[in-house]
XYZ file of C-alpha atoms in Angstrom:
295
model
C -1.021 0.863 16.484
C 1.561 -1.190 18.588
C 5.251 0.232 17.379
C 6.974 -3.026 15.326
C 10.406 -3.240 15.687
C 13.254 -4.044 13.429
C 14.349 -7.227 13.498
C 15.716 -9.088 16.879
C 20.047 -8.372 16.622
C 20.110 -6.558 13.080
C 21.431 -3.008 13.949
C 19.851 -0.161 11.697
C 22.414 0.055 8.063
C 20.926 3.760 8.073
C 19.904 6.846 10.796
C 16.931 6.790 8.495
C 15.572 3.228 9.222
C 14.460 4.126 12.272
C 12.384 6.174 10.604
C 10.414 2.999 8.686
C 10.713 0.022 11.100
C 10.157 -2.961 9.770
C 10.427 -6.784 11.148
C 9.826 -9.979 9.631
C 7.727 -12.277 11.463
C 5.588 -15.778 10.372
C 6.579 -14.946 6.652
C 4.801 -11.178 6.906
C 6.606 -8.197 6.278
C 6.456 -5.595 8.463
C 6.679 -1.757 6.946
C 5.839 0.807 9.824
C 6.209 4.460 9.325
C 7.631 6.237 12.497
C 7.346 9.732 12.872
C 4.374 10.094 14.652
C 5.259 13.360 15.850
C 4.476 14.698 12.240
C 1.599 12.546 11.842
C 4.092 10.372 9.768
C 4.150 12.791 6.554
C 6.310 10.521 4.880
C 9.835 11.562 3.682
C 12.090 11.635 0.926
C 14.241 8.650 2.571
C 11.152 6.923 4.002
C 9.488 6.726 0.449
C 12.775 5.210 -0.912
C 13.028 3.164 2.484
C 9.331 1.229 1.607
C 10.348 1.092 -2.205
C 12.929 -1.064 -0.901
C 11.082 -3.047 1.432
C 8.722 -3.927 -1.093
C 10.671 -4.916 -3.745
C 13.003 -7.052 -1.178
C 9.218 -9.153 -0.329
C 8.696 -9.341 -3.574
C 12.492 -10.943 -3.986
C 12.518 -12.877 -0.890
C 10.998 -16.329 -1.054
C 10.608 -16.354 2.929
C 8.204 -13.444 2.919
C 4.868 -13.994 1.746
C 2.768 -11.038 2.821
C 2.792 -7.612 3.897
C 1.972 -5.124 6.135
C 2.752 -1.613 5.997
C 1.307 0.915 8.948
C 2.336 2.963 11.298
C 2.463 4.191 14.600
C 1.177 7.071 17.136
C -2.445 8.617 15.609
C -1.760 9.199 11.699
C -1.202 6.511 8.929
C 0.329 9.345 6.686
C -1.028 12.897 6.764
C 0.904 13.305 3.085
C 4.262 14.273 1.932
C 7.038 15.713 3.804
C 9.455 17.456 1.456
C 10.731 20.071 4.095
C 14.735 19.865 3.616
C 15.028 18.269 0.432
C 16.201 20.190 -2.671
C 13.668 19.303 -4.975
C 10.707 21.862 -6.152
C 7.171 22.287 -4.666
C 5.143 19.851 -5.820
C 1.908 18.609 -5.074
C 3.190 16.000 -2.925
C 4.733 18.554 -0.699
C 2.052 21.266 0.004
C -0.485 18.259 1.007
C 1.820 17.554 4.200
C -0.224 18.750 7.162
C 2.980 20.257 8.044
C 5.390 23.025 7.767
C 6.155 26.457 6.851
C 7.564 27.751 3.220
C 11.293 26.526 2.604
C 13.940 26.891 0.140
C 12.582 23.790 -1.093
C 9.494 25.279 -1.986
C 10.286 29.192 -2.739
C 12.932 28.490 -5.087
C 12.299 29.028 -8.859
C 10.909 25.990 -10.746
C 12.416 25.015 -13.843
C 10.014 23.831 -16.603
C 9.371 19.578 -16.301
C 11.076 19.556 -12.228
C 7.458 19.320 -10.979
C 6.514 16.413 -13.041
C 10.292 14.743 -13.083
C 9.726 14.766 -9.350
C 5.965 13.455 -8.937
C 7.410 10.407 -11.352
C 10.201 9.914 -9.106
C 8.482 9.747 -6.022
C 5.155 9.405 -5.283
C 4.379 7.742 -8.605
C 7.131 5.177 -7.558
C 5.996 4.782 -3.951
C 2.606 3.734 -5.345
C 3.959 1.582 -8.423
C 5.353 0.404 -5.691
C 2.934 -1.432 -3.858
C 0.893 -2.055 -7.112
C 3.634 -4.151 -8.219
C 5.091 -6.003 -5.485
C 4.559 -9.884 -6.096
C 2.781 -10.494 -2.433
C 0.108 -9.222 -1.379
C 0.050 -6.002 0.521
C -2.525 -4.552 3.424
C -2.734 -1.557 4.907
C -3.556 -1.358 8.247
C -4.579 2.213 8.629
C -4.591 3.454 12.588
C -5.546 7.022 11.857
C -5.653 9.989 9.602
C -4.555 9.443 5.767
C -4.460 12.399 3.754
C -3.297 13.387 0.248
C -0.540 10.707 -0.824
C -1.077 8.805 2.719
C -4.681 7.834 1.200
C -3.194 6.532 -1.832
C -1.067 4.696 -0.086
C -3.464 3.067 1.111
C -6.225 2.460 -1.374
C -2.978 0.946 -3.290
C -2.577 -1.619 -0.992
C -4.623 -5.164 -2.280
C -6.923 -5.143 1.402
C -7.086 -2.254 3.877
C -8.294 -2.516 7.233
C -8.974 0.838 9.110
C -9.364 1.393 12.975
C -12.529 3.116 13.912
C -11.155 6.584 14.560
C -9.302 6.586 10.942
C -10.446 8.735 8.532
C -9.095 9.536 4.510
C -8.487 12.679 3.003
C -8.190 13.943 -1.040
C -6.524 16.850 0.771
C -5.035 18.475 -2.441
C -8.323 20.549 -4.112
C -7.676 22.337 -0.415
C -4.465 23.756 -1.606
C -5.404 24.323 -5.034
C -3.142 21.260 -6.528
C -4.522 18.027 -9.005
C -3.891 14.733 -7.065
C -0.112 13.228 -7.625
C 0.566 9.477 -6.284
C -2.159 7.956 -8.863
C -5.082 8.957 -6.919
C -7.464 9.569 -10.293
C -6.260 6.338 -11.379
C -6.502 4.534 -7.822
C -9.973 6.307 -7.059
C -12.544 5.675 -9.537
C -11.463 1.790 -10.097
C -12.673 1.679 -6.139
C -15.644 3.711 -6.256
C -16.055 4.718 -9.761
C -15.759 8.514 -11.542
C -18.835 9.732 -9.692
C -18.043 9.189 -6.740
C -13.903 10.062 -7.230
C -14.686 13.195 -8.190
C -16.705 14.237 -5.410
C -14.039 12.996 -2.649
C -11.473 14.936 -5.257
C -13.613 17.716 -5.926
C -14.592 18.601 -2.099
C -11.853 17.152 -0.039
C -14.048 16.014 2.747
C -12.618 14.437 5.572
C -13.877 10.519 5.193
C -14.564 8.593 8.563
C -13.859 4.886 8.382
C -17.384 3.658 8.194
C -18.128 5.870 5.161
C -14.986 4.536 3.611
C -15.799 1.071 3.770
C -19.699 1.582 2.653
C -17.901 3.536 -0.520
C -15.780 0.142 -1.115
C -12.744 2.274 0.120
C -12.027 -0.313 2.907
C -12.098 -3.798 3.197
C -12.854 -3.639 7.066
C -13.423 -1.497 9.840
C -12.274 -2.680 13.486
C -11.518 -1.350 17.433
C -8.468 0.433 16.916
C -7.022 -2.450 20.034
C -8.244 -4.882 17.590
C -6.099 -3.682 13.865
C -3.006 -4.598 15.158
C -4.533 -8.288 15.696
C -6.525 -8.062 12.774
C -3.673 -7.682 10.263
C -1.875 -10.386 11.934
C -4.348 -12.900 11.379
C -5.266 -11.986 7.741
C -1.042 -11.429 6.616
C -0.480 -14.548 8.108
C -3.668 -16.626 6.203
C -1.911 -15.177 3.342
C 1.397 -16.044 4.119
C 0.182 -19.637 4.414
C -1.815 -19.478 1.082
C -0.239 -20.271 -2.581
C 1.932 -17.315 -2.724
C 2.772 -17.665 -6.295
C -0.966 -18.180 -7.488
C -2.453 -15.227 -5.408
C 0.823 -13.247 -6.935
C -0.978 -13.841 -10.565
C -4.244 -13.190 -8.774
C -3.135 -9.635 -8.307
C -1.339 -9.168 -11.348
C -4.795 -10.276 -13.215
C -7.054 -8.207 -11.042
C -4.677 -5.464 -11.325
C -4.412 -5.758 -15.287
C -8.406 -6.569 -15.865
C -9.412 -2.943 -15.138
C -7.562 -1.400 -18.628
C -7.531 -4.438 -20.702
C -9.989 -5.893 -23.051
C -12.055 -9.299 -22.789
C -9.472 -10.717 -25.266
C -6.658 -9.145 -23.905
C -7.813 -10.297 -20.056
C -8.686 -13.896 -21.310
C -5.215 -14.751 -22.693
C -3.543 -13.192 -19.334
C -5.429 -15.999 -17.622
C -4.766 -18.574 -19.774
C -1.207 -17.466 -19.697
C -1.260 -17.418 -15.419
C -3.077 -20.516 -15.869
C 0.110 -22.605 -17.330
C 2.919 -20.844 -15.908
C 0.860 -21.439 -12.049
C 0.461 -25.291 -12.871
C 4.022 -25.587 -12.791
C 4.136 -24.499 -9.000
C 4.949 -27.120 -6.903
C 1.706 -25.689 -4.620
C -0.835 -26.354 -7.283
C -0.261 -29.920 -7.556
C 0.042 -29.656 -3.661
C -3.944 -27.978 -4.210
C -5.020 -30.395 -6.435
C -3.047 -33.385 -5.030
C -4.673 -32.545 -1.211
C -8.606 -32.332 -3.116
C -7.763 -35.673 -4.255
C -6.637 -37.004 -1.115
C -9.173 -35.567 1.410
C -6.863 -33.124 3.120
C -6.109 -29.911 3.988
C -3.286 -28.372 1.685
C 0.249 -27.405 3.070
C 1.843 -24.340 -0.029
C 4.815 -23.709 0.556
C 5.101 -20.954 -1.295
C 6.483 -21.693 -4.811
């Protein structure tokens, strides 16, 4: 994947942004992890870095879609916790990385593990399920253990050839963190989950989009280009009904018929107040292509 970089005369706030580039360009949002030299196992700062991001798309009227990839051969080979203070969790021993630490030797102290799975991962992928525009991944290479769920999180992913997805944690003895048995079997149902969980396979990109795992598979000199052009349909869409799209798609797979009929009613209303549905309905009537603007 083509490095993205930040944003023409904006100097870095932070050492770490370098770390998660990011640029803004035809409305898209673009998050790209940067440490390719550690197959971009992500890091405490880069996790909060993307939290960020996404909630300032979701804030931002000017952005209507987003990216998030990365660069060099992995998407995100898991977490990086090497350095940080906090105890061994899950997150940390599925990093395709590093030797023992302080970080992960030191005595745990009853509810740290699951303080710190809430606080991170958990909020990286909340993250990305919540963010008012729609999200893609465009996944270059290997995406292991939280890297995966970053991914399947994302509303469409599109995978390079030579990518491949890994449940990594059943290889270190650890239960999924970052919402992977809730992400999983609403893409490919419990069957299926709980073999990729189970076994920890290594999942080429092919077998990823037969399983529903993946929207599309393309050249890897074609993602780059192929995330473009789909972020950028989006970004000229009606940002505020596909927003309520997402929200109801999102919402339909734990509520009830009643429950999931009155969310659409509700969307319904609140969306026909948008200036771009009477745009939509307005350019029916007339014969003509619409122009949304966004709100």
């Amino acid at each position: 994947m083509t490095s993205t970089s930040p944003e023409a005369g904006t100097a870095p706030t932070d050492p770490h942004d370098s770390l998660v580039l990011h640029t803004t360009d035809n409305a898209v949002s673009w998050i790209t992890l940067n440490r390719p030299e550690a197959m971009n196992a992500v890091t405490r700062d880069q996790r909060e870095r993307v939290i960020s991001l996404l909630a300032d798309a979701s804030a931002d009227p000017a952005v209507r879609a987003v990216v998030i990839t990365a660069t060099g051969k992995g998407f995100c080979a898991g977490a990086d916790l090497r350095g940080a203070t906090a105890p061994a969790t899950a997150a940390a021993a599925t990093t395709a990385a590093a030797p023992a630490t302080a970080a992960t030797t030191a005595e745990r102290v009853p509810g740290d593990v699951a303080r710190t799975i809430k606080l991170g991962a958990q909020r990286l992928i909340s993250a990305v399920l919540d963010c008012e525009k729609p999200v893609i991944a465009a996944v270059n290479g290997t995406a292991a253990g939280i890297g995966a769920h970053l991914a399947f999180a994302c509303d469409l992913v599109i995978a390079a050839e030579q990518a491949k997805f890994i449940e990594v944690f059943v290889r270190r003895g650890l239960v999924p963190d970052g919402g992977g048995a809730y992400l999983l079997p609403r893409l490919v149902g419990p069957q299926r989950a709980k073999e990729l969980m189970f076994f920890g396979d290594s999942v080429p990109a092919s077998d990823a989009e037969r399983l529903g795992l993946v929207n599309r598979v393309v050249p890897a000199a074609d993602l780059e280009k192929t995330a473009r052009a789909w972020a950028e349909r989006l970004a000229t869409g009606p940002t505020r009904a596909i927003a309520m799209t997402k929200q109801l798609v999102n919402a339909s797979l734990e509520s009830d018929r009643a429950t999931a009929f009155a969310a659409e009613a509700a969307a319904q209303e609140i969306n026909m107040t948008t200036a771009d549905a009477n745009e939509g309905v307005a350019s029916f009537v007339e014969r003509r292509s619409p122009s949304y603007r966004g709100r």
